[in-house]
Every structure is written in C-alpha cells, then in structure tokens.
Backbone as XML, in Angstrom:
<?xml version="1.0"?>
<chain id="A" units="angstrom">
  <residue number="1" name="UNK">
    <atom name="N" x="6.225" y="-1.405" z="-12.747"/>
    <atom name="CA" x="5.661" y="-0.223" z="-12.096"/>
    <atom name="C" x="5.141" y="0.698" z="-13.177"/>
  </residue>
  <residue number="2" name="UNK">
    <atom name="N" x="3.869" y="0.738" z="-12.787"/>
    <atom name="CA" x="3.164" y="1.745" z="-14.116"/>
    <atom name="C" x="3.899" y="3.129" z="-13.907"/>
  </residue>
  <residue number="3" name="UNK">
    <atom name="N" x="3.407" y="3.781" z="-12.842"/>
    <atom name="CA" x="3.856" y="5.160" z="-12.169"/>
    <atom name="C" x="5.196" y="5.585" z="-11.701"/>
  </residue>
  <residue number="4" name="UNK">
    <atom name="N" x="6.084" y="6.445" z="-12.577"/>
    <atom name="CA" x="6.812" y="6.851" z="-11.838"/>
    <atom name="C" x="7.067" y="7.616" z="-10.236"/>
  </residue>
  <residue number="5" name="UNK">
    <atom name="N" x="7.589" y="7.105" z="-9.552"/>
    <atom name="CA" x="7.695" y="8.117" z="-8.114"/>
    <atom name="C" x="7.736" y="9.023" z="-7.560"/>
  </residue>
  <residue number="6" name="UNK">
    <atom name="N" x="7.551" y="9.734" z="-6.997"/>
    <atom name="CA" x="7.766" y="10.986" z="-6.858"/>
    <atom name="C" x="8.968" y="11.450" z="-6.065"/>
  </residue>
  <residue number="7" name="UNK">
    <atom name="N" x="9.656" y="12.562" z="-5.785"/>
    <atom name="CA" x="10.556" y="12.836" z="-4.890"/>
    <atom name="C" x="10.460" y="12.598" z="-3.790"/>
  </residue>
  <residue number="8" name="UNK">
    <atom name="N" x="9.094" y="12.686" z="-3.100"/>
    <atom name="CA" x="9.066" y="12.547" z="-1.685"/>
    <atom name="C" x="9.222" y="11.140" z="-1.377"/>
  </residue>
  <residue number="9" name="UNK">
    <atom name="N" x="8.154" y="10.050" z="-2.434"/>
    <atom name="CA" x="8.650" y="8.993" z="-2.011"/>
    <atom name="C" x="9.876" y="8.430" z="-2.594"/>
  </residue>
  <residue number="10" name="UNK">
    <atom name="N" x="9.996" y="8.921" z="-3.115"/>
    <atom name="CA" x="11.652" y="7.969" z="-3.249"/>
    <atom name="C" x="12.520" y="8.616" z="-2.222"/>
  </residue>
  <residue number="11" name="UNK">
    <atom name="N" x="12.630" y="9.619" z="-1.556"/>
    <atom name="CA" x="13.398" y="10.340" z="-0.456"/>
    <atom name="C" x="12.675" y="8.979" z="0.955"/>
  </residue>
  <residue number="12" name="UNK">
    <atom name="N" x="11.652" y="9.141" z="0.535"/>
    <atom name="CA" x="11.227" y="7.810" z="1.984"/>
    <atom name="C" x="11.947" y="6.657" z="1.612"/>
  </residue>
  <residue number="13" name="UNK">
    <atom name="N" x="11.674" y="6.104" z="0.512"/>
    <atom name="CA" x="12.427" y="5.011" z="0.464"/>
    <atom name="C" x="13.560" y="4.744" z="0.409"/>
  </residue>
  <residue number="14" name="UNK">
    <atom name="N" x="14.303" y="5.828" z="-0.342"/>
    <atom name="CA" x="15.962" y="5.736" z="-0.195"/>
    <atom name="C" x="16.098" y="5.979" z="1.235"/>
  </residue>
  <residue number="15" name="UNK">
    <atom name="N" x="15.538" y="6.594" z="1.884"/>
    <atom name="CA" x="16.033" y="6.696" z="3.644"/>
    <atom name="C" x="15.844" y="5.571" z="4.819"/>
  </residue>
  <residue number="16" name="UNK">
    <atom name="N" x="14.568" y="4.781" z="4.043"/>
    <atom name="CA" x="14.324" y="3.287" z="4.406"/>
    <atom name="C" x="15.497" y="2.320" z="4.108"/>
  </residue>
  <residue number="17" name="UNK">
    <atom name="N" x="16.122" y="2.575" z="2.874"/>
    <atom name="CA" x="17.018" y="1.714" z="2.290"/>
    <atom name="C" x="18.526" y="1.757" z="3.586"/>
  </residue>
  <residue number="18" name="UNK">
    <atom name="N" x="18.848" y="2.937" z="3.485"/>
    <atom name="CA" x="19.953" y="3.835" z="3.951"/>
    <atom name="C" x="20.056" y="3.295" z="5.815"/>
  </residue>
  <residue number="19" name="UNK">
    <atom name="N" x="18.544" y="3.286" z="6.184"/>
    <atom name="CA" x="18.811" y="3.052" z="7.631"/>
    <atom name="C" x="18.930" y="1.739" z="8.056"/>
  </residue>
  <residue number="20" name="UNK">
    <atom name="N" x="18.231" y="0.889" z="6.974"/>
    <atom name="CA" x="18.603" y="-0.567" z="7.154"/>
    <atom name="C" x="17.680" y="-0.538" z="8.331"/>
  </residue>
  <residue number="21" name="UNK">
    <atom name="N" x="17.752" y="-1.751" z="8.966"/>
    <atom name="CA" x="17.818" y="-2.551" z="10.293"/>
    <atom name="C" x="17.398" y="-1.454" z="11.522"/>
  </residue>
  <residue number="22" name="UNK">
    <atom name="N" x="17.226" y="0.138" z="10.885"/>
    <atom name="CA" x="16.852" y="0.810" z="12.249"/>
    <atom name="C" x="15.546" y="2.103" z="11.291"/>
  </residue>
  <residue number="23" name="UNK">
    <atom name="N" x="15.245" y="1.271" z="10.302"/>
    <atom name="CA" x="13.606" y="2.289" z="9.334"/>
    <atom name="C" x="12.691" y="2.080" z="10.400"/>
  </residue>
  <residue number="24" name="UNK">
    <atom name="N" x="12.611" y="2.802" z="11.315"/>
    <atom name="CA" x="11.435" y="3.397" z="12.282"/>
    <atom name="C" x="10.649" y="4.800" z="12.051"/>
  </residue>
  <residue number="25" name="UNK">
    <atom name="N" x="9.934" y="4.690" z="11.837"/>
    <atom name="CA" x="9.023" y="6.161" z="11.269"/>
    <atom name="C" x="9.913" y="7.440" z="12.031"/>
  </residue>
  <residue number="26" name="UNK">
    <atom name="N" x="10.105" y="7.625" z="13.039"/>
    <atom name="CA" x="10.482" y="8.980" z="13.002"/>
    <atom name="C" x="12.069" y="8.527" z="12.535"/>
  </residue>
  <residue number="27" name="UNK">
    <atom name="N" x="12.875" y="7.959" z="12.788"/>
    <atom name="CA" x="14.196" y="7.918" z="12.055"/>
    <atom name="C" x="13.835" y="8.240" z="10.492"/>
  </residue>
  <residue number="28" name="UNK">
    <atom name="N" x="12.830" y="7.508" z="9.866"/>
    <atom name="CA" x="12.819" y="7.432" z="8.138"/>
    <atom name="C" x="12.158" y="9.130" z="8.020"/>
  </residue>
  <residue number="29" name="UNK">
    <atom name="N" x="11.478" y="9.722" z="8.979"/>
    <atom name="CA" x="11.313" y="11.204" z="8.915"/>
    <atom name="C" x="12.776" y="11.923" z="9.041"/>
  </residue>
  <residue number="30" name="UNK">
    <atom name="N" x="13.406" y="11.971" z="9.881"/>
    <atom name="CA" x="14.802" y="12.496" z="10.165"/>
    <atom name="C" x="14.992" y="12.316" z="8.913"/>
  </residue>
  <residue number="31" name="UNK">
    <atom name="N" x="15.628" y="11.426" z="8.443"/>
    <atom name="CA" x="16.816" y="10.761" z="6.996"/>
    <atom name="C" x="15.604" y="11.631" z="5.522"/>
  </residue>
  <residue number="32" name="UNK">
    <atom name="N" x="14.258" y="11.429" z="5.631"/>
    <atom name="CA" x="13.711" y="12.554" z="4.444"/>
    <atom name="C" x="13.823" y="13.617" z="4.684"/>
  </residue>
  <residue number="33" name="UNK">
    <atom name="N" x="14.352" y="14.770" z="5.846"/>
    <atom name="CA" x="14.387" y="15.793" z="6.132"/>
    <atom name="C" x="15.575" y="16.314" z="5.720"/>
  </residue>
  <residue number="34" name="UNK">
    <atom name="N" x="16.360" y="15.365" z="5.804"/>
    <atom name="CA" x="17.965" y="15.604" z="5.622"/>
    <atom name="C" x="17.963" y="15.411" z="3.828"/>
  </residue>
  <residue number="35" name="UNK">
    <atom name="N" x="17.262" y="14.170" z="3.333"/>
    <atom name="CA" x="17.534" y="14.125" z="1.940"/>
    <atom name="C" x="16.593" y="15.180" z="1.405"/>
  </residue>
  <residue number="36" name="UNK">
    <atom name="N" x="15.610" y="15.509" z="1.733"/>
    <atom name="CA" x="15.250" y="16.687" z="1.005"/>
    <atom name="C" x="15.238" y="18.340" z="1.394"/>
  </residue>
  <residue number="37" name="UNK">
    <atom name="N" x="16.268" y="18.342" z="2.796"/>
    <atom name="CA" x="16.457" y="19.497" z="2.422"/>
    <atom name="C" x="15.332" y="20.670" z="3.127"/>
  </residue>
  <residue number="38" name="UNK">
    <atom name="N" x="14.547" y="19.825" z="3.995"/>
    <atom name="CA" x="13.253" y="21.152" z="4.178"/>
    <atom name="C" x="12.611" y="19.851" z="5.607"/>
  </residue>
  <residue number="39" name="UNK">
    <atom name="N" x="12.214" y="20.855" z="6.261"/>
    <atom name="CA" x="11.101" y="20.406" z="7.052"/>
    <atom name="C" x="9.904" y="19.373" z="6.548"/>
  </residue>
  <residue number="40" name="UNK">
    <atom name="N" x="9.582" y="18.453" z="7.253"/>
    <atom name="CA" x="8.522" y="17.202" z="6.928"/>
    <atom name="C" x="7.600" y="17.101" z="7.934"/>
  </residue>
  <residue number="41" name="UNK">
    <atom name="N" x="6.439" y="16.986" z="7.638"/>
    <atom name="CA" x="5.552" y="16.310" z="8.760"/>
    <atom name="C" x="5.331" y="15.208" z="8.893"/>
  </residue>
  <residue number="42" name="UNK">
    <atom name="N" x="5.746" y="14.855" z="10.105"/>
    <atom name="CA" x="5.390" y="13.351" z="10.549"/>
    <atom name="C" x="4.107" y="12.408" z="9.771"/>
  </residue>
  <residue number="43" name="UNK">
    <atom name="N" x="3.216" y="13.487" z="10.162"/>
    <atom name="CA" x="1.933" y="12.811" z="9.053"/>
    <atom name="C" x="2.288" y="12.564" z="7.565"/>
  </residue>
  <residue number="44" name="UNK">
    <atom name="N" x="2.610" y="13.307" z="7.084"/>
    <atom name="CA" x="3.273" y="13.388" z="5.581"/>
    <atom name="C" x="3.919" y="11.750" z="5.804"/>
  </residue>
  <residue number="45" name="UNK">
    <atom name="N" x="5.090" y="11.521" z="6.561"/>
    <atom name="CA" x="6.035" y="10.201" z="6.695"/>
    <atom name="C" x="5.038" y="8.988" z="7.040"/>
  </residue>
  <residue number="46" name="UNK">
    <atom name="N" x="4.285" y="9.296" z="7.657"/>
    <atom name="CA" x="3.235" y="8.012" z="8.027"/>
    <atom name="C" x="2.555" y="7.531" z="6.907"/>
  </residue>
  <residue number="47" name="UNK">
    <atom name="N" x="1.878" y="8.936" z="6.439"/>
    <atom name="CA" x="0.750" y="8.551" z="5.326"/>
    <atom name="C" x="1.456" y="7.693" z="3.906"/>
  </residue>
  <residue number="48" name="UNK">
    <atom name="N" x="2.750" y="8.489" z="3.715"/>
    <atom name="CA" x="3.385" y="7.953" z="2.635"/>
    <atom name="C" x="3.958" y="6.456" z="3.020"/>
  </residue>
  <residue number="49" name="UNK">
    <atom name="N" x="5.105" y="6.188" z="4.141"/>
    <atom name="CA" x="4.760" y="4.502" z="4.700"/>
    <atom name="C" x="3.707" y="4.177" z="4.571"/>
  </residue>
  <residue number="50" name="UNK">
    <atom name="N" x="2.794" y="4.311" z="4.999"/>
    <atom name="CA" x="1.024" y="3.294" z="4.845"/>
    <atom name="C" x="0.854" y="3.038" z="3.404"/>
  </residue>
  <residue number="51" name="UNK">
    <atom name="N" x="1.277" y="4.102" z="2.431"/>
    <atom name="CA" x="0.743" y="4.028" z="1.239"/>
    <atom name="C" x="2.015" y="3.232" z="0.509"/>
  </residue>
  <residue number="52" name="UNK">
    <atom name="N" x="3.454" y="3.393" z="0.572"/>
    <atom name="CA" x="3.945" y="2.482" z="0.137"/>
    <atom name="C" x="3.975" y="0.975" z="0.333"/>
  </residue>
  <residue number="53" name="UNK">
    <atom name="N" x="3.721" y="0.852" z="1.680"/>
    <atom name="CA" x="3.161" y="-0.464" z="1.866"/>
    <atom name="C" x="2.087" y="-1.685" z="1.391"/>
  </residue>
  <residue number="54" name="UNK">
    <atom name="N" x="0.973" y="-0.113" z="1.484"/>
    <atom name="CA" x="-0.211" y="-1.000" z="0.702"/>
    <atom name="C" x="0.129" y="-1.133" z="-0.696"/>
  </residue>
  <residue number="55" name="UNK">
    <atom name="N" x="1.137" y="-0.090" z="-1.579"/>
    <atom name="CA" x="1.380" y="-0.551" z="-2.820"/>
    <atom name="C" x="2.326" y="-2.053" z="-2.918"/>
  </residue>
  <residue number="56" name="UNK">
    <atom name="N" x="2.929" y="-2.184" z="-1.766"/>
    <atom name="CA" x="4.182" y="-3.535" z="-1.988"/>
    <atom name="C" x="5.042" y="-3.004" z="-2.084"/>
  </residue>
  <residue number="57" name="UNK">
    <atom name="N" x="5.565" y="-1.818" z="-1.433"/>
    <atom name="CA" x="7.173" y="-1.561" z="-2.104"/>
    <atom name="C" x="8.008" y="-1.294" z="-0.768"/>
  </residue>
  <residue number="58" name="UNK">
    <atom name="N" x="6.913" y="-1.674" z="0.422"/>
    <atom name="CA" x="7.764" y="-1.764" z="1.857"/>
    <atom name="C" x="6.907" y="-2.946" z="2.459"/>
  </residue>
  <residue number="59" name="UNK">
    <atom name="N" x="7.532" y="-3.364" z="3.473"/>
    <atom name="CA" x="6.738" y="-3.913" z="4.264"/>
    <atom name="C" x="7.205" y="-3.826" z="5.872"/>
  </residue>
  <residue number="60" name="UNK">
    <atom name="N" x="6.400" y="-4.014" z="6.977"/>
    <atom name="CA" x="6.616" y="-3.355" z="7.752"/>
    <atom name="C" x="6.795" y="-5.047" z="9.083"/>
  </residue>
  <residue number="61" name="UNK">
    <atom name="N" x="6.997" y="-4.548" z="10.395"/>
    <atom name="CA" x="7.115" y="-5.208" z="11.391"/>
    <atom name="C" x="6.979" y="-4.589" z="12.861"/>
  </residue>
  <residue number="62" name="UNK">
    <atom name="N" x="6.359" y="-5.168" z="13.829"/>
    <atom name="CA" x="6.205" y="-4.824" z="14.789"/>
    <atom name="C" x="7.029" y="-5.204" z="15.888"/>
  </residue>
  <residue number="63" name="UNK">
    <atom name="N" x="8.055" y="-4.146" z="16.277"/>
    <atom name="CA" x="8.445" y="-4.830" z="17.906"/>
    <atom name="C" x="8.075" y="-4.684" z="19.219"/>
  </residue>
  <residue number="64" name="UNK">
    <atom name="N" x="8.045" y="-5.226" z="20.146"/>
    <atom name="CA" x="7.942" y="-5.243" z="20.999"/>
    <atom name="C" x="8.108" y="-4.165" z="21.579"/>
  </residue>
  <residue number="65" name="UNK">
    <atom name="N" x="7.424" y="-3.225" z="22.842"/>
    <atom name="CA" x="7.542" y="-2.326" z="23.507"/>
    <atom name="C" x="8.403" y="-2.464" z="24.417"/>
  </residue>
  <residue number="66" name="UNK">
    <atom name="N" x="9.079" y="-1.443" z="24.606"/>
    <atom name="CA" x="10.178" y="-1.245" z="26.053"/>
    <atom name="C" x="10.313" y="-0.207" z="26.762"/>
  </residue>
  <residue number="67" name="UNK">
    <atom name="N" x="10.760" y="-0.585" z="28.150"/>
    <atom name="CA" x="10.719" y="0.458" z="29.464"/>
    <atom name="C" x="10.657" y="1.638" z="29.058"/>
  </residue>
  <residue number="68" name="UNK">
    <atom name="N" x="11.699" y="1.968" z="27.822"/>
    <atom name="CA" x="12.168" y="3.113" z="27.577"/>
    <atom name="C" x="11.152" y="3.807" z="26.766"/>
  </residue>
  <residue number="69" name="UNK">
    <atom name="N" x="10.131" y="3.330" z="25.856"/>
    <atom name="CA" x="9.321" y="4.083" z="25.249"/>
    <atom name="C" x="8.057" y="3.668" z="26.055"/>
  </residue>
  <residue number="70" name="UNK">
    <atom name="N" x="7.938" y="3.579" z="27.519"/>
    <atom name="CA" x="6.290" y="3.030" z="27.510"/>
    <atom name="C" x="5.861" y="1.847" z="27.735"/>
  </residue>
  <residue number="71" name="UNK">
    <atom name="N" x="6.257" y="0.795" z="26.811"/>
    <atom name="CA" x="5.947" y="-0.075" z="26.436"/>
    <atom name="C" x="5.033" y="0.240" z="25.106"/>
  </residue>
  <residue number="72" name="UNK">
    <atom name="N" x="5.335" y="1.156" z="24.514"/>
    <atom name="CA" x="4.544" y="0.988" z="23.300"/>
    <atom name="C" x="5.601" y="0.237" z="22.043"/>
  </residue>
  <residue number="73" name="UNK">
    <atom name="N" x="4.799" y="-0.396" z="21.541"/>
    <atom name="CA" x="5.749" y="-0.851" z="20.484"/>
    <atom name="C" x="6.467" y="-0.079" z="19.365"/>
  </residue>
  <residue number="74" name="UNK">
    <atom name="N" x="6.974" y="-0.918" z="18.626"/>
    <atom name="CA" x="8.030" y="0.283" z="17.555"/>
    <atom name="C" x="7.548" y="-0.642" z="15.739"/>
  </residue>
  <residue number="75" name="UNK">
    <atom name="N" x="7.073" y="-0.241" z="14.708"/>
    <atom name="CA" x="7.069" y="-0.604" z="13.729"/>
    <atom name="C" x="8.513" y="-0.261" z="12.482"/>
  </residue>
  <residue number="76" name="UNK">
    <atom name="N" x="8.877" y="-1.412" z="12.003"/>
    <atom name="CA" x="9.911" y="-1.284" z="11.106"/>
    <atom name="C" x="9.573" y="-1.296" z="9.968"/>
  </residue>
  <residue number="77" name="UNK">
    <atom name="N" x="10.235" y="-0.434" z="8.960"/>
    <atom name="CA" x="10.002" y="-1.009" z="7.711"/>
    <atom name="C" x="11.366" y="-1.607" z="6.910"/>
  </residue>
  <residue number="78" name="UNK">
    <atom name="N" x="11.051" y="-2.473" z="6.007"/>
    <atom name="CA" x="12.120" y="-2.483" z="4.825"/>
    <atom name="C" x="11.356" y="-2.601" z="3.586"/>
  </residue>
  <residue number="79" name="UNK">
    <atom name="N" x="12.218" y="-2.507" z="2.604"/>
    <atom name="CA" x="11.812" y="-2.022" z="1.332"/>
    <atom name="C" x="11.917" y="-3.742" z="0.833"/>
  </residue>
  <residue number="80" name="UNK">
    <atom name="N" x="10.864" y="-3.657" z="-0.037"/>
    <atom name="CA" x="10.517" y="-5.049" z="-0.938"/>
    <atom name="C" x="11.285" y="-5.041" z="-2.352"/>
  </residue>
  <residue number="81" name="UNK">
    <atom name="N" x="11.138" y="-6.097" z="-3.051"/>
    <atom name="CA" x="12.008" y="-6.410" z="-4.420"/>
    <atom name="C" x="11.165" y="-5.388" z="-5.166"/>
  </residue>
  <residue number="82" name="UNK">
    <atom name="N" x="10.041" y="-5.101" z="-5.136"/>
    <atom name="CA" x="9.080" y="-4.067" z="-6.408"/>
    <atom name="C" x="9.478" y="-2.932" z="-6.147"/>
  </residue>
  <residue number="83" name="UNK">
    <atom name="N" x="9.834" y="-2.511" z="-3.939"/>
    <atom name="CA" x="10.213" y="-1.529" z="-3.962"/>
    <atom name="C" x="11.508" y="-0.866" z="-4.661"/>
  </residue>
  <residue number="84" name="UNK">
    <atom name="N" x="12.696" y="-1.655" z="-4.493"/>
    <atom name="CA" x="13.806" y="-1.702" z="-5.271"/>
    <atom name="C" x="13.629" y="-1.014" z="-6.959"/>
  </residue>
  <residue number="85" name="UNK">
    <atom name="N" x="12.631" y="-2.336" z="-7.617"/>
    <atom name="CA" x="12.465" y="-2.050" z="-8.860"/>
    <atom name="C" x="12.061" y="-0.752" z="-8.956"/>
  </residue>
  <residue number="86" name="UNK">
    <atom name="N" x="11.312" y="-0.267" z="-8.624"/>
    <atom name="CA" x="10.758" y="1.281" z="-8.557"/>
    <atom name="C" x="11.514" y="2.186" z="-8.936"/>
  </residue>
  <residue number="87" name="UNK">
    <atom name="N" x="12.500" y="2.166" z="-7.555"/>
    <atom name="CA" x="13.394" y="2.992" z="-6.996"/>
    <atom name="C" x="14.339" y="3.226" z="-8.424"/>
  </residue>
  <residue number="88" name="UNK">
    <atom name="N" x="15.019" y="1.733" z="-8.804"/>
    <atom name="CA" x="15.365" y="1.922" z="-10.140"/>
    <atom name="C" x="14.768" y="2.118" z="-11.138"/>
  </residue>
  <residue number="89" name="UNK">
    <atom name="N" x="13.596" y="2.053" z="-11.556"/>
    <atom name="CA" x="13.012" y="2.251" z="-12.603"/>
    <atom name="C" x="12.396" y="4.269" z="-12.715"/>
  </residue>
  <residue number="90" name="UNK">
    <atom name="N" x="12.164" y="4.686" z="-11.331"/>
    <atom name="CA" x="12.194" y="6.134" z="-11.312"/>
    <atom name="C" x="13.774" y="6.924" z="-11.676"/>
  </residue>
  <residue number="91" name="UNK">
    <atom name="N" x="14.696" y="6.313" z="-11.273"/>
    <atom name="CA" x="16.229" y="6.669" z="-11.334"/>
    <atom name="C" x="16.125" y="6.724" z="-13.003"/>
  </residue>
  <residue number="92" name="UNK">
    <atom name="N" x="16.330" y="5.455" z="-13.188"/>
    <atom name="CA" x="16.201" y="5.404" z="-15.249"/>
    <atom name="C" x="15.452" y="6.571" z="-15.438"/>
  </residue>
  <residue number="93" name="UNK">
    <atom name="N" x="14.450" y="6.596" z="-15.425"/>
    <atom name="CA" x="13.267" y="7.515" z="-16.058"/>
    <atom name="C" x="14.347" y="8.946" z="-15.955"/>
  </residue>
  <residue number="94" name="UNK">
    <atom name="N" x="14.196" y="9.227" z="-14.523"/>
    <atom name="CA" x="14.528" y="11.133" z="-13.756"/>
    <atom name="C" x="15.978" y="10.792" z="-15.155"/>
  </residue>
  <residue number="95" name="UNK">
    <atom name="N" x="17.019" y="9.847" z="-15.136"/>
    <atom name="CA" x="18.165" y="10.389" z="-15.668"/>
    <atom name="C" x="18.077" y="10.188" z="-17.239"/>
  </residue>
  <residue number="96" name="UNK">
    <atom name="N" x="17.102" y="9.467" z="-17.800"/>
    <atom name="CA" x="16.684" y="10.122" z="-19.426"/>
    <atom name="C" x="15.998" y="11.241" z="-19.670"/>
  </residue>
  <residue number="97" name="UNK">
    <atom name="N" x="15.505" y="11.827" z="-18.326"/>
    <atom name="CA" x="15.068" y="13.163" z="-18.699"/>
    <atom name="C" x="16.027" y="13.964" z="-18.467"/>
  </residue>
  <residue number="98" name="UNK">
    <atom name="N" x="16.919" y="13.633" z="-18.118"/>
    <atom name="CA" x="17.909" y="15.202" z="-18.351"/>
    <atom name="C" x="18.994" y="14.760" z="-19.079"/>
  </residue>
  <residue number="99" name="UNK">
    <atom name="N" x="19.244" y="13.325" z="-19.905"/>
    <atom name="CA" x="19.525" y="13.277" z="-21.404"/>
    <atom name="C" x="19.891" y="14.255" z="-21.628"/>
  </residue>
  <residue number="100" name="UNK">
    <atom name="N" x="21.459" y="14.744" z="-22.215"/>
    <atom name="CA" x="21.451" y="16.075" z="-23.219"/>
    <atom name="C" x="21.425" y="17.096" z="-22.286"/>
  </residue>
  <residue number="101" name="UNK">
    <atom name="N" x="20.947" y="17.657" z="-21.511"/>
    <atom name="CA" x="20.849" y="18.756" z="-20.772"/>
    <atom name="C" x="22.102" y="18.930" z="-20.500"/>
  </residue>
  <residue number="102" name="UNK">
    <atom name="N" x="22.793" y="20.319" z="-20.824"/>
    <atom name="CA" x="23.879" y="20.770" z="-20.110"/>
    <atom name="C" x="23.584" y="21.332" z="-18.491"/>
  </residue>
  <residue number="103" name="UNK">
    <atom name="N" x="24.373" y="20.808" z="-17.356"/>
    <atom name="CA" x="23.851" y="21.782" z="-16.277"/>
    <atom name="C" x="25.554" y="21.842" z="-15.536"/>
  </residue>
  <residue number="104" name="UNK">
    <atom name="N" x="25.136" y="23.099" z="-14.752"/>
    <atom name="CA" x="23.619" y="23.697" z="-14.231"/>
    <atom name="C" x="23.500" y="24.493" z="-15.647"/>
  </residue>
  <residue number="105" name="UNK">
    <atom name="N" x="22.159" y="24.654" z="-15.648"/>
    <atom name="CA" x="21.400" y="25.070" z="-17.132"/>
    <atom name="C" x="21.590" y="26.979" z="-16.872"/>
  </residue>
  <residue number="106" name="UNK">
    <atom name="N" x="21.580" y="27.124" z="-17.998"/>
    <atom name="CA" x="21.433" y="28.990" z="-18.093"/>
    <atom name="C" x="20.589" y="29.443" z="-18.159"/>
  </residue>
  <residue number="107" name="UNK">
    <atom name="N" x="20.143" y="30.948" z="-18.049"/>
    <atom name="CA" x="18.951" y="31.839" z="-18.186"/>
    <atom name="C" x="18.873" y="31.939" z="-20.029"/>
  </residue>
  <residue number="108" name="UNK">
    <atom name="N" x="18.171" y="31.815" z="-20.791"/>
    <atom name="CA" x="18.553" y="32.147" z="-22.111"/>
    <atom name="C" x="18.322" y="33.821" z="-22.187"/>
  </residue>
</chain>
C-alpha cells in the first residue's frame, strides 16, 4: 500500500471488520459514528465503501430482498487480505509517529 489511510477510512473498515457477517452500509455507518465519535453522512459511508472497494480492500455482495425491507436487496461488505494489510500497515505508520511522544502531551 503506497498511501497511508486516513481516519475515516480506517474507522469504515475497522467497523466492517468488527460487524463481521452483518457490514451493511447503514450498520458500517452506525459502528463509524460510534468509532469516531461525531455524526456521519450516509453519503460520506457509501462513497468511501465504493471507493474502498474499487481500491481492493473490501469487497462487497448482494442479498436478496425481503418482505421486511420491500424487497429491495441488501449489499454486504467484507474486508479483503490488502484490506487487512492496510489496516496494519496504517496502524505501524500512526504508532511510529507518536514514537517518543509523552502523552497526553503538554502546553509548553
């Protein structure tokens, strides 16, 4: 992975990771709302799924629609082996940058 991650997506993907077997876009919105702490827009959660996907670091699935929603269907995601690598390779990175840092840090 050339690019390190950013918070938001690694908050998507760790919440993809976390829900397992039930990463449905508005659940993986819920679980980034909670890991980061602040309000999200749905669009925000979509656009970033679409875009981790097209990078390879999720991949997604379609189920079947039921009584209960419509019949509209439901898309899943799970996270791929690059996604993983990422995930760890942003972790490495974020925790050599605060190397040395005493915290919580002071006002000088």
């Amino acid at each position: 992975m050339s690019e390190i991650l950013g918070a938001f997506e690694q908050a998507v993907l760790v919440g993809v990771v976390h829900l397992g077997e039930d990463a449905y876009g508005r659940a993986v919105l819920r679980e980034s709302e909670e890991r980061l702490g602040r309000d999200v827009s749905a669009g925000a959660i979509y656009a970033t799924l679409d875009r981790l996907e097209a990078q390879g670091l999720l991949t997604s699935r379609l189920d079947d629609g039921t009584l209960a929603r419509g019949g509209r269907a439901r898309r899943y995601y799970k996270i791929s082996a690059l996604g993983i690598a990422a995930l760890n390779e942003s972790r490495t990175a974020l925790k050599g940058i605060w190397s040395g840092v005493v915290w919580p840090m002071r006002r000088a």
